Amino acid sequence: LLTRFLSQVGHEPLPPTIGRNVLGRKVLYLPGFFTYARHIMEVDGKRGLFRGLTPRLISSTLSTVTRGSVKKAFPVEDMEHVSNRDDVKTSLRKVVRETSHEMMMQCVSRVVSHPLHVISMRCMVQFVGREVKYSGVFSAIGRIFKEEGILGFFVGLVPHILGDVIFLWCCNLLAHFINTYAVDDNVS
């Protein structure tokens, strides 16, 4: 988790190595997962590999529980299987209704779990600057609230939700159109 995140934020503590690609040309390769993990262990010890894990686990658990609660509180009617035998308007309406319900569940769970996601990211990115500002979940909550107020917990929420919503709609509509126009219902 930490090694992938550090490369995403642009932190490259190790130089690239020279190698050859499939065509035999010399290219530069960035170190892989195990090389980065070894580097993190050298700098921070084994504990450094697990920076941000606790808030991440709590965030995922909270998201799952929230999705289940929202699903129970707002059940969607008519969840029968959509097939290409239904007419296109009816089946598209079902997909839109189901995707809207799924989007609502995703948005509520993202809003509830996002503060812990922020804490997790900040714990991990401390490795770059060698800071010790966020040492635990409760101290991070206090520090963020003290320095930034309640809005500090929701930094980056809108792009996160937009990404989730766009991805959800694209996948569900694409799956619907593939199932409706490209796949025969008799093929299992």
Tab-separated table of C-alpha atoms in Angstrom:
chain	number	residue	atom	x	y	z
A	1	LEU	CA	0.000	0.000	0.000
A	2	LEU	CA	2.697	2.481	0.987
A	3	THR	CA	5.037	1.675	-1.903
A	4	ARG	CA	2.292	2.150	-4.503
A	5	PHE	CA	1.097	5.361	-2.866
A	6	LEU	CA	4.592	6.889	-2.723
A	7	SER	CA	5.066	6.394	-6.453
A	8	GLN	CA	1.619	7.917	-7.068
A	9	VAL	CA	2.559	11.103	-5.203
A	10	GLY	CA	5.768	11.307	-7.220
A	11	HIS	CA	8.243	10.269	-4.547
A	12	GLU	CA	11.041	8.311	-6.162
A	13	PRO	CA	13.738	7.807	-3.511
A	14	LEU	CA	15.669	5.305	-5.597
A	15	PRO	CA	17.228	6.000	-9.002
A	16	PRO	CA	16.008	4.168	-12.090
A	17	THR	CA	18.037	1.246	-13.362
A	18	ILE	CA	19.128	0.615	-16.938
A	19	GLY	CA	17.595	-2.420	-18.601
A	20	ARG	CA	16.437	-3.656	-21.963
A	21	ASN	CA	12.889	-3.824	-23.261
A	22	VAL	CA	11.386	-6.587	-25.404
A	23	LEU	CA	12.882	-5.086	-28.574
A	24	GLY	CA	16.371	-4.977	-27.029
A	25	ARG	CA	16.558	-1.204	-26.603
A	26	LYS	CA	18.098	0.284	-23.486
A	27	VAL	CA	15.457	1.817	-21.230
A	28	LEU	CA	15.275	3.133	-17.686
A	29	TYR	CA	13.170	1.154	-15.242
A	30	LEU	CA	11.910	2.387	-11.908
A	31	PRO	CA	12.474	-0.011	-9.029
A	32	GLY	CA	9.739	-2.527	-8.317
A	33	PHE	CA	7.597	-3.207	-5.281
A	34	PHE	CA	10.115	-5.345	-3.410
A	35	THR	CA	12.959	-2.874	-3.960
A	36	TYR	CA	10.818	-0.049	-2.571
A	37	ALA	CA	9.671	-2.230	0.318
A	38	ARG	CA	13.302	-3.044	1.147
A	39	HIS	CA	14.146	0.689	1.036
A	40	ILE	CA	11.265	1.553	3.373
A	41	MET	CA	12.372	-1.189	5.781
A	42	GLU	CA	15.916	0.190	5.765
A	43	VAL	CA	14.671	3.701	6.552
A	44	ASP	CA	11.744	2.997	8.928
A	45	GLY	CA	11.962	-0.681	9.784
A	46	LYS	CA	9.186	-3.186	9.179
A	47	ARG	CA	6.724	-0.901	10.929
A	48	GLY	CA	7.235	1.657	8.148
A	49	LEU	CA	5.579	-0.681	5.652
A	50	PHE	CA	2.333	-0.430	7.585
A	51	ARG	CA	2.016	3.364	7.831
A	52	GLY	CA	-1.613	4.345	7.454
A	53	LEU	CA	-2.892	0.773	7.602
A	54	THR	CA	-5.035	1.199	10.728
A	55	PRO	CA	-7.045	4.192	9.437
A	56	ARG	CA	-7.318	2.466	6.056
A	57	LEU	CA	-8.802	-0.678	7.634
A	58	ILE	CA	-11.200	1.382	9.751
A	59	SER	CA	-12.192	3.389	6.662
A	60	SER	CA	-12.901	0.242	4.643
A	61	THR	CA	-14.885	-1.313	7.486
A	62	LEU	CA	-16.891	1.869	7.988
A	63	SER	CA	-17.580	2.059	4.253
A	64	THR	CA	-18.820	-1.537	4.148
A	65	VAL	CA	-21.056	-1.104	7.196
A	66	THR	CA	-22.460	2.151	5.812
A	67	ARG	CA	-23.239	0.594	2.433
A	68	GLY	CA	-25.073	-2.271	4.145
A	69	SER	CA	-27.061	0.116	6.350
A	70	VAL	CA	-28.041	2.336	3.423
A	71	LYS	CA	-29.025	-0.720	1.395
A	72	LYS	CA	-31.310	-1.895	4.220
A	73	ALA	CA	-32.757	1.573	4.833
A	74	PHE	CA	-33.465	2.267	1.158
A	75	PRO	CA	-34.149	-1.043	-0.610
A	76	VAL	CA	-34.531	-0.852	-4.358
A	77	GLU	CA	-37.624	-2.517	-5.741
A	78	ASP	CA	-37.657	-4.627	-8.852
A	79	MET	CA	-34.111	-6.008	-8.647
A	80	GLU	CA	-34.838	-8.829	-11.081
A	81	HIS	CA	-32.325	-9.817	-13.723
A	82	VAL	CA	-32.144	-7.573	-16.767
A	83	SER	CA	-31.953	-9.570	-19.982
A	84	ASN	CA	-31.964	-8.716	-23.643
A	85	ARG	CA	-35.460	-10.207	-23.926
A	86	ASP	CA	-36.838	-7.151	-22.132
A	87	ASP	CA	-37.404	-4.264	-24.440
A	88	VAL	CA	-34.516	-1.807	-24.521
A	89	LYS	CA	-36.364	1.056	-22.772
A	90	THR	CA	-37.510	-1.135	-19.875
A	91	SER	CA	-34.129	-2.753	-19.355
A	92	LEU	CA	-32.325	0.614	-19.590
A	93	ARG	CA	-34.744	2.050	-17.012
A	94	LYS	CA	-33.914	-0.839	-14.668
A	95	VAL	CA	-30.173	-0.274	-15.122
A	96	VAL	CA	-30.552	3.474	-14.462
A	97	ARG	CA	-32.634	2.816	-11.326
A	98	GLU	CA	-30.178	0.215	-9.983
A	99	THR	CA	-27.153	2.370	-10.811
A	100	SER	CA	-28.754	5.406	-9.154
A	101	HIS	CA	-29.364	3.355	-6.017
A	102	GLU	CA	-25.790	2.040	-6.085
A	103	MET	CA	-24.496	5.587	-6.624
A	104	MET	CA	-26.399	6.839	-3.576
A	105	MET	CA	-24.923	4.031	-1.459
A	106	GLN	CA	-21.426	4.779	-2.773
A	107	CYS	CA	-21.702	8.530	-2.118
A	108	VAL	CA	-22.985	8.105	1.442
A	109	SER	CA	-20.323	5.535	2.288
A	110	ARG	CA	-17.596	7.755	0.759
A	111	VAL	CA	-18.698	10.783	2.810
A	112	VAL	CA	-18.729	8.722	6.018
A	113	SER	CA	-15.370	7.011	5.439
A	114	HIS	CA	-13.464	9.873	3.777
A	115	PRO	CA	-12.067	11.424	6.987
A	116	LEU	CA	-10.229	8.181	7.750
A	117	HIS	CA	-9.053	7.986	4.155
A	118	VAL	CA	-7.524	11.469	4.573
A	119	ILE	CA	-5.781	10.367	7.776
A	120	SER	CA	-4.442	7.249	6.059
A	121	MET	CA	-3.032	9.219	3.125
A	122	ARG	CA	-1.413	11.788	5.418
A	123	CYS	CA	0.176	9.056	7.533
A	124	MET	CA	1.671	7.463	4.432
A	125	VAL	CA	2.915	10.666	2.812
A	126	GLN	CA	4.842	11.561	5.988
A	127	PHE	CA	7.493	9.151	4.758
A	128	VAL	CA	8.431	11.598	1.986
A	129	GLY	CA	9.185	14.547	4.260
A	130	ARG	CA	10.373	12.420	7.203
A	131	GLU	CA	7.715	14.019	9.400
A	132	VAL	CA	6.124	12.570	12.524
A	133	LYS	CA	3.048	14.773	12.615
A	134	TYR	CA	0.436	11.983	12.506
A	135	SER	CA	1.366	9.100	14.776
A	136	GLY	CA	-2.008	7.477	15.354
A	137	VAL	CA	-5.655	7.735	14.419
A	138	PHE	CA	-6.763	9.756	17.450
A	139	SER	CA	-3.775	12.107	17.416
A	140	ALA	CA	-4.319	12.668	13.678
A	141	ILE	CA	-7.992	13.480	14.267
A	142	GLY	CA	-7.034	16.028	16.937
A	143	ARG	CA	-4.263	17.568	14.840
A	144	ILE	CA	-6.384	17.921	11.685
A	145	PHE	CA	-9.312	19.378	13.623
A	146	LYS	CA	-7.042	21.828	15.453
A	147	GLU	CA	-5.199	23.007	12.321
A	148	GLU	CA	-7.878	22.900	9.625
A	149	GLY	CA	-11.221	22.469	11.338
A	150	ILE	CA	-13.910	20.058	10.246
A	151	LEU	CA	-13.288	20.769	6.535
A	152	GLY	CA	-9.773	19.333	6.843
A	153	PHE	CA	-11.305	15.867	7.024
A	154	PHE	CA	-13.055	16.324	3.692
A	155	VAL	CA	-10.150	17.551	1.569
A	156	GLY	CA	-10.396	15.915	-1.860
A	157	LEU	CA	-13.890	14.518	-1.275
A	158	VAL	CA	-15.495	16.020	-4.394
A	159	PRO	CA	-12.966	14.598	-6.895
A	160	HIS	CA	-13.121	11.243	-5.106
A	161	ILE	CA	-16.921	11.122	-5.350
A	162	LEU	CA	-16.902	12.336	-8.960
A	163	GLY	CA	-14.416	9.631	-9.896
A	164	ASP	CA	-16.506	6.958	-8.169
A	165	VAL	CA	-19.755	8.141	-9.788
A	166	ILE	CA	-18.320	8.450	-13.305
A	167	PHE	CA	-16.655	5.041	-13.052
A	168	LEU	CA	-19.847	3.421	-11.714
A	169	TRP	CA	-22.076	4.867	-14.460
A	170	CYS	CA	-19.596	4.069	-17.251
A	171	CYS	CA	-19.149	0.463	-16.103
A	172	ASN	CA	-22.835	-0.241	-15.551
A	173	LEU	CA	-23.977	1.350	-18.820
A	174	LEU	CA	-21.188	-0.355	-20.757
A	175	ALA	CA	-22.100	-3.716	-19.209
A	176	HIS	CA	-25.761	-3.123	-20.058
A	177	PHE	CA	-25.044	-2.274	-23.693
A	178	ILE	CA	-22.665	-5.202	-24.093
A	179	ASN	CA	-25.218	-7.573	-22.561
A	180	THR	CA	-28.045	-6.116	-24.650
A	181	TYR	CA	-26.379	-5.837	-28.037
A	182	ALA	CA	-23.295	-8.085	-28.067
A	183	VAL	CA	-24.042	-11.146	-25.932
A	184	ASP	CA	-26.672	-13.718	-26.756
A	185	ASP	CA	-28.776	-14.675	-23.696
A	186	ASN	CA	-28.523	-18.371	-24.599
A	187	VAL	CA	-24.721	-18.334	-24.091
A	188	SER	CA	-23.800	-18.814	-20.467
